[in-house]
CSV table of C-alpha atoms in Angstrom, one decimal:
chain,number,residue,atom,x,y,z
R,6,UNK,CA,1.8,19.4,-19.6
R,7,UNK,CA,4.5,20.3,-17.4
R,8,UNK,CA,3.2,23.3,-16.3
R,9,UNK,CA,-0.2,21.5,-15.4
R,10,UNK,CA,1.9,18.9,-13.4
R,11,UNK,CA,3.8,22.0,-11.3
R,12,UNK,CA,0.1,23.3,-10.4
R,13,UNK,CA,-0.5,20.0,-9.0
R,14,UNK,CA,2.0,19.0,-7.5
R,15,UNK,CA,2.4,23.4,-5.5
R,16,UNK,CA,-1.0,23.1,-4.8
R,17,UNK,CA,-2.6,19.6,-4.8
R,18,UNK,CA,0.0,17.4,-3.7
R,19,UNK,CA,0.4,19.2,-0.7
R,20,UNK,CA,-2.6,18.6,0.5
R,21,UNK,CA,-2.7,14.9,0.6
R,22,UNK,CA,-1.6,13.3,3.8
R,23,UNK,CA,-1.2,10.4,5.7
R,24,UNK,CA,-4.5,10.9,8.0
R,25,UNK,CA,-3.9,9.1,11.3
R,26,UNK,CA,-0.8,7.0,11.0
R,27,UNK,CA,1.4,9.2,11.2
R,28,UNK,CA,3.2,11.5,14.2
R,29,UNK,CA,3.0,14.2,11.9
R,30,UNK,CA,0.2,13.6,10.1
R,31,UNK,CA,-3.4,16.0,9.6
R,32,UNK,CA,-6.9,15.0,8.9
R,33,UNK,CA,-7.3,16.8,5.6
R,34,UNK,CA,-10.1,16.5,3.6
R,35,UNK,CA,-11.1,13.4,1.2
R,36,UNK,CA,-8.4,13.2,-1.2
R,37,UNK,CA,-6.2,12.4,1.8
R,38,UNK,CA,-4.7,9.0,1.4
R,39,UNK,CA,-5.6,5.9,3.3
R,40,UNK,CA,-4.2,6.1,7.1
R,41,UNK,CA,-3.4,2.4,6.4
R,42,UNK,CA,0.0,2.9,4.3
R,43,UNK,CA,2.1,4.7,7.3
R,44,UNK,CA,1.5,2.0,9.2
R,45,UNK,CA,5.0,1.4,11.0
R,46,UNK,CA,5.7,5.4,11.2
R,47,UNK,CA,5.7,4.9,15.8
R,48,UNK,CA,9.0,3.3,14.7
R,49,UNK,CA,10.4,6.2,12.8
R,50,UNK,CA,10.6,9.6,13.7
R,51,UNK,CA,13.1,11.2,11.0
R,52,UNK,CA,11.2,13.2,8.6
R,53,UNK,CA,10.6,12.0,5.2
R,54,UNK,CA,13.5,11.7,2.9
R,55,UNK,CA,16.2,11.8,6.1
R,56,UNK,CA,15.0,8.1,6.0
R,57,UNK,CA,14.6,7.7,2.9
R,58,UNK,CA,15.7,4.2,1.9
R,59,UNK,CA,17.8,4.1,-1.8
R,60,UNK,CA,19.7,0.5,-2.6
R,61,UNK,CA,21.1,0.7,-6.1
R,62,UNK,CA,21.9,-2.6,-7.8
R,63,UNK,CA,23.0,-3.3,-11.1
R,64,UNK,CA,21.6,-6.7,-10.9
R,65,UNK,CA,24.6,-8.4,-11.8
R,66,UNK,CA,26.5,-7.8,-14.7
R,67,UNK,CA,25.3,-9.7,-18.0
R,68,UNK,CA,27.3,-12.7,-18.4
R,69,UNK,CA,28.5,-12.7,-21.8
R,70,UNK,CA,27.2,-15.6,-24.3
R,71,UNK,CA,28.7,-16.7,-27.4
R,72,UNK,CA,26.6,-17.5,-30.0
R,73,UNK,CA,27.3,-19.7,-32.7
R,74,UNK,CA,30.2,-16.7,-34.3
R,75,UNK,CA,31.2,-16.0,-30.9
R,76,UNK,CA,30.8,-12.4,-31.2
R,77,UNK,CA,26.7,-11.9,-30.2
R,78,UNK,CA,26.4,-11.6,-26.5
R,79,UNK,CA,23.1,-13.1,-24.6
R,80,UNK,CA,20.9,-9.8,-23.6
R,81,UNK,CA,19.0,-9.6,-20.5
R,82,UNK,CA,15.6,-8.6,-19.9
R,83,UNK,CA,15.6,-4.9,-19.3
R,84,UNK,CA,19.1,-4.2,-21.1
R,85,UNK,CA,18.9,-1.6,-23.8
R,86,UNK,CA,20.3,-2.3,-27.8
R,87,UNK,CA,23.8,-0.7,-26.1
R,88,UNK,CA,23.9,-3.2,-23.6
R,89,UNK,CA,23.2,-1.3,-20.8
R,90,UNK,CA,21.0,-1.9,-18.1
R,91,UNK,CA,17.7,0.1,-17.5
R,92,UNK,CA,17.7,0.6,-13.7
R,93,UNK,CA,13.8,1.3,-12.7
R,94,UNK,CA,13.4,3.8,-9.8
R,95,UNK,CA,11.2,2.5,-7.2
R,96,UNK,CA,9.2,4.5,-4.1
R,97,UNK,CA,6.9,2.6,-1.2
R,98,UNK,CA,5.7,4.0,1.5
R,99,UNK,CA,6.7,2.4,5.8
R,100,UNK,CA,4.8,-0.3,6.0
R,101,UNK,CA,3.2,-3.8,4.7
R,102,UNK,CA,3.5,-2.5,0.7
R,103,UNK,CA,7.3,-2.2,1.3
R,104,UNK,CA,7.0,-5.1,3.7
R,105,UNK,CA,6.2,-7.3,0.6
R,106,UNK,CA,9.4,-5.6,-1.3
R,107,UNK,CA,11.5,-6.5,1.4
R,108,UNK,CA,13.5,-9.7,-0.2
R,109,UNK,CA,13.6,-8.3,-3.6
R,110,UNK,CA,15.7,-4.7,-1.7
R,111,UNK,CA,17.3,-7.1,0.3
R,112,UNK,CA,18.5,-9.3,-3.1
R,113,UNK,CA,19.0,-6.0,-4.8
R,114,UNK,CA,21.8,-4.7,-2.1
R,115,UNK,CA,23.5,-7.4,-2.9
R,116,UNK,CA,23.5,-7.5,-6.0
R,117,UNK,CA,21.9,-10.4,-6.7
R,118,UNK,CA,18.5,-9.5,-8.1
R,119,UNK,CA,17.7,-10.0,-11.9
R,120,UNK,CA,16.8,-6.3,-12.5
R,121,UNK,CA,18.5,-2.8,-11.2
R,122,UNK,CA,16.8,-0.9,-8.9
R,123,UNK,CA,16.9,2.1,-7.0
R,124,UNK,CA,14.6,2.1,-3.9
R,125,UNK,CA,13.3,5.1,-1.7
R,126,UNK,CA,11.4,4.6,0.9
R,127,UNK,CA,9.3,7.5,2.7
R,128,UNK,CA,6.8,8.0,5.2
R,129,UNK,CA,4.5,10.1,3.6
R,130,UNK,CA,2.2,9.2,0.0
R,131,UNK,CA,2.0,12.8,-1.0
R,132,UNK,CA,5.7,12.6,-1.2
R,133,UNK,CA,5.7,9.5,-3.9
R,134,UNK,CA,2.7,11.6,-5.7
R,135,UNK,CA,4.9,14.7,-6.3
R,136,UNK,CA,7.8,12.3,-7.5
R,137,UNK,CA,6.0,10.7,-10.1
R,138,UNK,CA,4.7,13.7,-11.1
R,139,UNK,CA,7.6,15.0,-11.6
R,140,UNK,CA,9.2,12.1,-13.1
R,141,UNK,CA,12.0,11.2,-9.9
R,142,UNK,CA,10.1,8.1,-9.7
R,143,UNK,CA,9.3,5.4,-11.9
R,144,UNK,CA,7.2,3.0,-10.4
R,145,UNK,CA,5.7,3.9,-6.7
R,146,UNK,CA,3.3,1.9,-4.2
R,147,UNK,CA,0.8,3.9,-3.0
R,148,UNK,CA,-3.1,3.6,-1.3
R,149,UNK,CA,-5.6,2.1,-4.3
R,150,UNK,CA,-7.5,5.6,-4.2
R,151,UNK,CA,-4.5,7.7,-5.0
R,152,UNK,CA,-3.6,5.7,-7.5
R,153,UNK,CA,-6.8,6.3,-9.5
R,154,UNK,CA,-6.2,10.8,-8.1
R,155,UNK,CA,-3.1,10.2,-10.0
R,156,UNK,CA,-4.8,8.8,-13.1
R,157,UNK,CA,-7.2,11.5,-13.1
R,158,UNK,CA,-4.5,14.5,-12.5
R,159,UNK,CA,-2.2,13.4,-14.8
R,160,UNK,CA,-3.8,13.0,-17.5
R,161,UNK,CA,-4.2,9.1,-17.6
R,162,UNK,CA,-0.3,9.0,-17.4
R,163,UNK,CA,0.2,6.4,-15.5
R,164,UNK,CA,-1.1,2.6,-15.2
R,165,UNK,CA,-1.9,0.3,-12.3
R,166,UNK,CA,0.9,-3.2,-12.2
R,167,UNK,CA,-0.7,-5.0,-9.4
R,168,UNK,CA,-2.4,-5.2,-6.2
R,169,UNK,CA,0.5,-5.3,-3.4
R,170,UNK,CA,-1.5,-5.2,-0.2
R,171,UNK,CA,-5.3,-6.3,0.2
R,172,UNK,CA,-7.2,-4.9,3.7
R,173,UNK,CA,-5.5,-4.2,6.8
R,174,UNK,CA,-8.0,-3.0,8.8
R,175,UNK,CA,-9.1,-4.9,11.7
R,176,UNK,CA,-11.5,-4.3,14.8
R,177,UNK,CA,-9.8,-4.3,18.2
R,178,UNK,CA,-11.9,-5.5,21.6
R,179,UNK,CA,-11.4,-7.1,24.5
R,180,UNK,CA,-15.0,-8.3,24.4
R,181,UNK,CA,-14.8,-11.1,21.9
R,182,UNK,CA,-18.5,-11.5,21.5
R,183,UNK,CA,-18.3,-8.8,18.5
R,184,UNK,CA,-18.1,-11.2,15.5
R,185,UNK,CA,-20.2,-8.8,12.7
R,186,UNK,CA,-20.7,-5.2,12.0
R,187,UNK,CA,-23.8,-6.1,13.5
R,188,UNK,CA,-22.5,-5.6,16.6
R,189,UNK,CA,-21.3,-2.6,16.9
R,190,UNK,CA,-25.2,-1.4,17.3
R,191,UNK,CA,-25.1,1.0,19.8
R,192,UNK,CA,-20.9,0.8,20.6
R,193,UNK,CA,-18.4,3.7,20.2
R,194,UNK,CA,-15.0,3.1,17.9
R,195,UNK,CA,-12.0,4.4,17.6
R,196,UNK,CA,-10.4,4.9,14.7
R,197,UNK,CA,-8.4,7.6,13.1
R,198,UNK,CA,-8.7,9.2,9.3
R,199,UNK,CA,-12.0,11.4,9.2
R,200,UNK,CA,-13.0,11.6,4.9
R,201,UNK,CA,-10.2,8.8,4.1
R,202,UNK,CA,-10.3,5.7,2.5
R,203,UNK,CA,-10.7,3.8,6.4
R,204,UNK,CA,-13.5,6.0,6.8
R,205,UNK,CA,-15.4,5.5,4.4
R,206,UNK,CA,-14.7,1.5,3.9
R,207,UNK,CA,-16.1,1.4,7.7
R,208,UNK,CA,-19.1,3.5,6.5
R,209,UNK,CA,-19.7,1.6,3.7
R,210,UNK,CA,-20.0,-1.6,5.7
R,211,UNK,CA,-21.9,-0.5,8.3
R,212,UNK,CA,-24.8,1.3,5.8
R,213,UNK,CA,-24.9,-2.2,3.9
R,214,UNK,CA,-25.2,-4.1,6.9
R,215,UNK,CA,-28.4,-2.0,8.0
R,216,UNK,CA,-26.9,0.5,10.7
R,217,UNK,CA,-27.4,4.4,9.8
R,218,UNK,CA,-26.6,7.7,11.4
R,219,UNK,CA,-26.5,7.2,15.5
R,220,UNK,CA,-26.5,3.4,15.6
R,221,UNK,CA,-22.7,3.1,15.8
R,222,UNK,CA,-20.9,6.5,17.3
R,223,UNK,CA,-17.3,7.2,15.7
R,224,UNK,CA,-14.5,8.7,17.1
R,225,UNK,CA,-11.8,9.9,15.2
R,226,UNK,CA,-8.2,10.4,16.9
R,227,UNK,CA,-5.5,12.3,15.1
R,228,UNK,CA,-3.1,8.8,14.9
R,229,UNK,CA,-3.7,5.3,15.8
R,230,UNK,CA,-1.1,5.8,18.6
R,231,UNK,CA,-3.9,7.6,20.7
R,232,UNK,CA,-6.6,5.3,19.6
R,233,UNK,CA,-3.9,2.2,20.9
R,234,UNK,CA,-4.1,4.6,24.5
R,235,UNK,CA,-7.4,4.5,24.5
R,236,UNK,CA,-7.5,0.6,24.4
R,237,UNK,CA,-4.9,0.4,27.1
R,238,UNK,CA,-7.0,2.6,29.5
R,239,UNK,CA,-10.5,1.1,29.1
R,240,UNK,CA,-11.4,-2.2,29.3
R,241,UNK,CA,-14.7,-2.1,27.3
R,242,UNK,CA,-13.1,0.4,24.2
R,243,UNK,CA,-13.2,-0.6,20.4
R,244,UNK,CA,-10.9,0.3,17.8
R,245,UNK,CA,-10.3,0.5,14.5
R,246,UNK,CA,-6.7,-0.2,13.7
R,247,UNK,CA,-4.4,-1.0,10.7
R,248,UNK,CA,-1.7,-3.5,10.7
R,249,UNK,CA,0.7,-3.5,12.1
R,250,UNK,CA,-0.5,-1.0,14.9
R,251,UNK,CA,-3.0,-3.4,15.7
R,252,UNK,CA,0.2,-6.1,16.0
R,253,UNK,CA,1.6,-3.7,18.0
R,254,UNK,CA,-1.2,-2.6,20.3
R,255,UNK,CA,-2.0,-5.8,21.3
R,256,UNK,CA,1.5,-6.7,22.3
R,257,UNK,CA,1.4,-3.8,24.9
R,258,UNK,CA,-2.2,-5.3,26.5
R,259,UNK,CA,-2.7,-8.7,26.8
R,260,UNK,CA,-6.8,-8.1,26.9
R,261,UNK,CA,-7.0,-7.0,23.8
R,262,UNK,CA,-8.3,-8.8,20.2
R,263,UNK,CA,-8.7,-9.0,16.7
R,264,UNK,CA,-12.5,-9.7,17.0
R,265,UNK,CA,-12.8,-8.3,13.3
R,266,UNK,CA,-11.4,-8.5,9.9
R,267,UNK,CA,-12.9,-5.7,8.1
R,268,UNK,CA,-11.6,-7.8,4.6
R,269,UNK,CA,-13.5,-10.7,5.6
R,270,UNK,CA,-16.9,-8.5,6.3
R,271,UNK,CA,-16.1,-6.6,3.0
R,272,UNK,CA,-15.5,-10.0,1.0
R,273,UNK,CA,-19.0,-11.4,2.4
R,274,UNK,CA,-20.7,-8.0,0.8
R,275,UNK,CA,-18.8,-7.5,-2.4
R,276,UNK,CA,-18.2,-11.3,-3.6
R,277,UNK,CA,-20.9,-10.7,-6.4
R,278,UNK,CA,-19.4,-8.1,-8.1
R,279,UNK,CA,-15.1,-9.5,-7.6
R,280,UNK,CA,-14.4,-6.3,-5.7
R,281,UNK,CA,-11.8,-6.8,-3.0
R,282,UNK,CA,-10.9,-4.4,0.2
R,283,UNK,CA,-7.4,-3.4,-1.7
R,284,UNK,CA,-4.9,-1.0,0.4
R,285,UNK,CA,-2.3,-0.8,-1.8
R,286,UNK,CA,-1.0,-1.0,-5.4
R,287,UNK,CA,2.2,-0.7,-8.0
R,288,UNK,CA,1.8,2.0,-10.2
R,289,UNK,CA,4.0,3.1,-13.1
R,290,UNK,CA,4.4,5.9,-16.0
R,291,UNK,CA,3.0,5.7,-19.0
R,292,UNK,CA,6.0,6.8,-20.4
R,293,UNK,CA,8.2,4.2,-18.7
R,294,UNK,CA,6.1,1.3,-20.0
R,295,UNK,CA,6.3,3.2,-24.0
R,296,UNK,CA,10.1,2.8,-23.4
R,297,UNK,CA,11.2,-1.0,-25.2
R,298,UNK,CA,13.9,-1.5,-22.7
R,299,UNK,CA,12.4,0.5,-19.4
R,300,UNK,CA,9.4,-2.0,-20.7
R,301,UNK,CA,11.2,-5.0,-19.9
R,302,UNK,CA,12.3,-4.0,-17.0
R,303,UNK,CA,9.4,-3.0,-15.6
R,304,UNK,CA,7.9,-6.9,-16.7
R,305,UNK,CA,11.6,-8.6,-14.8
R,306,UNK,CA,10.5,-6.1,-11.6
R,307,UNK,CA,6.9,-7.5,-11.8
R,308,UNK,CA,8.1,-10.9,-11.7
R,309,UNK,CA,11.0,-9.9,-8.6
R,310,UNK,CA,8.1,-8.4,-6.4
R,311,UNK,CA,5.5,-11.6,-7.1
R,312,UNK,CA,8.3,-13.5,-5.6
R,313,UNK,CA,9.5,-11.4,-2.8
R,314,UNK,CA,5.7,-10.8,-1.7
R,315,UNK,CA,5.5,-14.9,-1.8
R,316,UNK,CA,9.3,-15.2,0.0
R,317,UNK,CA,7.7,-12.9,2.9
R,318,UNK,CA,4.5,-14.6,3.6
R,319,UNK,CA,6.4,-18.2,3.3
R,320,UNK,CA,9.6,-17.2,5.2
R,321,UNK,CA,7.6,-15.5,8.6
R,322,UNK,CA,10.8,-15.4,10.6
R,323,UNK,CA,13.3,-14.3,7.6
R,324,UNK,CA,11.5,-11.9,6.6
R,325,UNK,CA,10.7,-10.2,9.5
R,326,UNK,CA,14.4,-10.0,10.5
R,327,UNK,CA,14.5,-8.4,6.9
R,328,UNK,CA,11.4,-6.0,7.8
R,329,UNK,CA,13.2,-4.5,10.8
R,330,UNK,CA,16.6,-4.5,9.7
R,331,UNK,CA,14.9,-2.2,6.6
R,332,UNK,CA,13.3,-0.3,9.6
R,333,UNK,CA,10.0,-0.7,8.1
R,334,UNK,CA,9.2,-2.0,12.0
R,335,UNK,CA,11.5,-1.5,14.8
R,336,UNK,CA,11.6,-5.3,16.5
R,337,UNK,CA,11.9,-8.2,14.2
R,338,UNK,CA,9.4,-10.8,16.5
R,339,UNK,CA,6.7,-7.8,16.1
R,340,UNK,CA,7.3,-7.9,12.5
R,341,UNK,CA,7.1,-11.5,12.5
R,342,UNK,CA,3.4,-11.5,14.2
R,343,UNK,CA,1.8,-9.1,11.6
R,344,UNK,CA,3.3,-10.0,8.6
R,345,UNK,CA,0.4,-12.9,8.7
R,346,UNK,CA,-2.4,-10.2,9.1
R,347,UNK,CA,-0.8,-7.7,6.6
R,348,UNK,CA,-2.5,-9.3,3.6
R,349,UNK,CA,0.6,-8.9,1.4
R,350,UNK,CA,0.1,-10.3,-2.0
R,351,UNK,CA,0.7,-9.3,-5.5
R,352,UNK,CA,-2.2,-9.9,-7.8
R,353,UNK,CA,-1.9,-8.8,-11.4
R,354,UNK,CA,-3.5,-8.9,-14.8
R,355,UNK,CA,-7.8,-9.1,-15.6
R,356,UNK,CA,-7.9,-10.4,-11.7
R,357,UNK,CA,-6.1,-7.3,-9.9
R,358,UNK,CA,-8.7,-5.4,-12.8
R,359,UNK,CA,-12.2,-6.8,-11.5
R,360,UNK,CA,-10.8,-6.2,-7.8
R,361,UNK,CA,-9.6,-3.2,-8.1
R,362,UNK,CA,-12.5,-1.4,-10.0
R,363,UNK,CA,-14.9,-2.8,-7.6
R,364,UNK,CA,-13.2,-1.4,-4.5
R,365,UNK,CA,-13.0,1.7,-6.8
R,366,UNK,CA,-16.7,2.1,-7.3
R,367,UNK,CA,-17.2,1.4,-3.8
R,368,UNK,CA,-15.6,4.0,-2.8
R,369,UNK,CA,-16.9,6.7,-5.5
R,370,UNK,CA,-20.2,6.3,-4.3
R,371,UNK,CA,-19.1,7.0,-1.1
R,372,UNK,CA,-17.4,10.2,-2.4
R,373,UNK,CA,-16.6,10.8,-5.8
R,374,UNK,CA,-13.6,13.1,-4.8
R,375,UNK,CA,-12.1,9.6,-3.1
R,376,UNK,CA,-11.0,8.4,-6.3
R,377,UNK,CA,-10.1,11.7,-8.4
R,378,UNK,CA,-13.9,12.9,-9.6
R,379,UNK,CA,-14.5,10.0,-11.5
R,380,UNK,CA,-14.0,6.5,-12.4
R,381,UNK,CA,-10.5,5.7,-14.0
R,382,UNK,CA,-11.4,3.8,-17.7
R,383,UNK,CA,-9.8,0.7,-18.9
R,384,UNK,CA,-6.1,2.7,-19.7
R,385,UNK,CA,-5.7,3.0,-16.0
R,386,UNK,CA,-5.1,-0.9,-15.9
R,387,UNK,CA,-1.8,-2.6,-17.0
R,388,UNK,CA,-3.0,-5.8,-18.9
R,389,UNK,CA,0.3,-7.2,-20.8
């Protein structure tokens, strides 16, 4: 098995890049992952792993309980029969799935979170992919499509924990009249990530909503920081832009504005099946969650990041002071306006399955290779 997992990750892994988000990012072909996920990298220009983010905690020591012979301490979820604490390694990727961790690293640095953590934080998803291949990495937050790659090239070893980030992806005007895919009859966009997961969501809802070949023209730019120039320079542009570039963008040009929510036009097309636009998700090992005390851990973790995703979209101003001082995004009050529009949730259980798997299917018949070849089966979903 290991031998299969070195193939991948020499050949395979390398392969998959951010497409567009990134300053040193390539188009590569459709198992590149969703521009989306490096979406603060115009803030960071250290290669990956020389920013890499680690915070170890041990969550606090175990108080010690006396039971009714005063010799049986109290154990802790996620401490093993020895008493020791099962610290879970955790990798995320710059931008709104970290955003959502944000209180739960912040808690963890000091100590004060339930569970022990060890965080990294990188710029680039195929980085996180060879990790967990490897087994560096426990639990990682990566796009929705490379999650289901994963499944497929590791033979089903690991399992989705939640949805962390629902769509980002917004359409940026300074003509306010576009309200529906509609109309963008006859209109050029910007956008960047030719044969990745934006692509083909944009595709997708613009074959459903009636336009075909020639009725919208696309073009792609090799990051969203060009596309952003484009908007600056002429008046009448469009783009396609995630969060928080778009944020970002329209901070530097007062004409511009979020004249479409590409979730909102997906959730008017998909409500019948319970498929969602998802960006990101929270995957773990197989082995990890076979493991009785790496187990529990893994449940306290799920329980840490429900609450630090709800602390962040509560606590706008906290947690965008949190956001840039992790330097997820470089200016806290720019933080601040896009955490609203970053869709940050965490959605577990039979709910993050029906959303997931039809976002999934969406995307396979767009292009089978988008989601590993085939459909992941029911193992590919954590359901305690």
């Amino acid at each position: 098995m290991r031998k299969v997992l070195s193939i991948f990750v020499a050949c395979a892994v390398t392969a998959a890049v951010m497409g567009g988000c990134s300053s040193s990012s390539k188009e590569t072909g459709p198992e590149t992952v969703t521009a989306v996920e490096s979406t603060a990298a115009e803030t960071s220009r250290e290669r990956a792993g020389e920013g890499a983010e680690s915070s170890g905690a041990d969550g606090g020591k175990e108080e010690q309980a006396k039971a009714e012979d005063g010799t049986e301490a109290k154990k802790d979820a996620g401490q093993d029969p020895a008493g020791e604490t099962a610290a879970l390694r955790v990798g995320s990727l710059k931008g709104p799935t970290t955003m959502g961790m944000v209180s739960l690293m912040d808690k963890a640095s000091k100590g004060e979170a339930k569970g022990s953590y060890e965080f990294t934080m990188v710029t680039a998803a195929d980085e996180l992919v060879g990790k967990m291949v490897s087994g560096d990495l426990d639990i990682a937050l990566v796009p929705a499509n490379m999650a289901s790659i994963l499944y497929q090239k590791t033979g089903q070893g690991i399992e989705v924990l939640n949805i962390n980030t629902l769509g980002v992806l917004y359409v940026v005007a300074g003509d306010d009249s576009l309200k529906t895919i509609p109309d963008l009859k006859g209109k050029t966009v910007y956008m960047t990530g030719k044969g990745t997961t934006p692509d083909y969501v944009f595709g997708h809802l613009l074959s459903a909503n009636g336009l075909g070949d020639g009725d919208v023209t696309i073009e792609y730019k090799s990051e969203a920081a060009e596309v952003a120039a484009i908007l600056k320079e002429q008046p009448d542009a469009i783009g396609l832009l995630p969060q928080p570039f778009v944020t970002a963008a329209m901070a530097q040009n007062e004409n511009l504005k979020m004249v479409m929510d590409l979730t909102e036009q997906w959730d008017q097309l998909e409500a019948s099946d319970g498929g969602r636009l998802v960006t990101g998700v929270t995957v773990c090992r197989k082995e990890v969650l076979e493991d009785g005390a790496m187990a529990e851990a893994v449940k306290v973790f799920m329980e840490e990041h429900k609450e630090s995703a709800e602390f962040v979209n509560s606590n706008v101003e906290e947690a965008g002071d949190l956001v840039a001082k992790a330097g997820i995004i470089e200016k806290a009050p720019v933080a601040q306006k896009a955490i609203p529009y970053c869709s940050i949730v965490c959605i577990d259980g039979e709910e993050m399955k029906g959303m997931l798997s039809g976002y999934l299917n969406v995307l396979f018949g767009q292009d089978a290779s988008s989601v590993g070849g085939k459909l992941p089966d029911d193992g590919f979903y954590y359901i305690p």
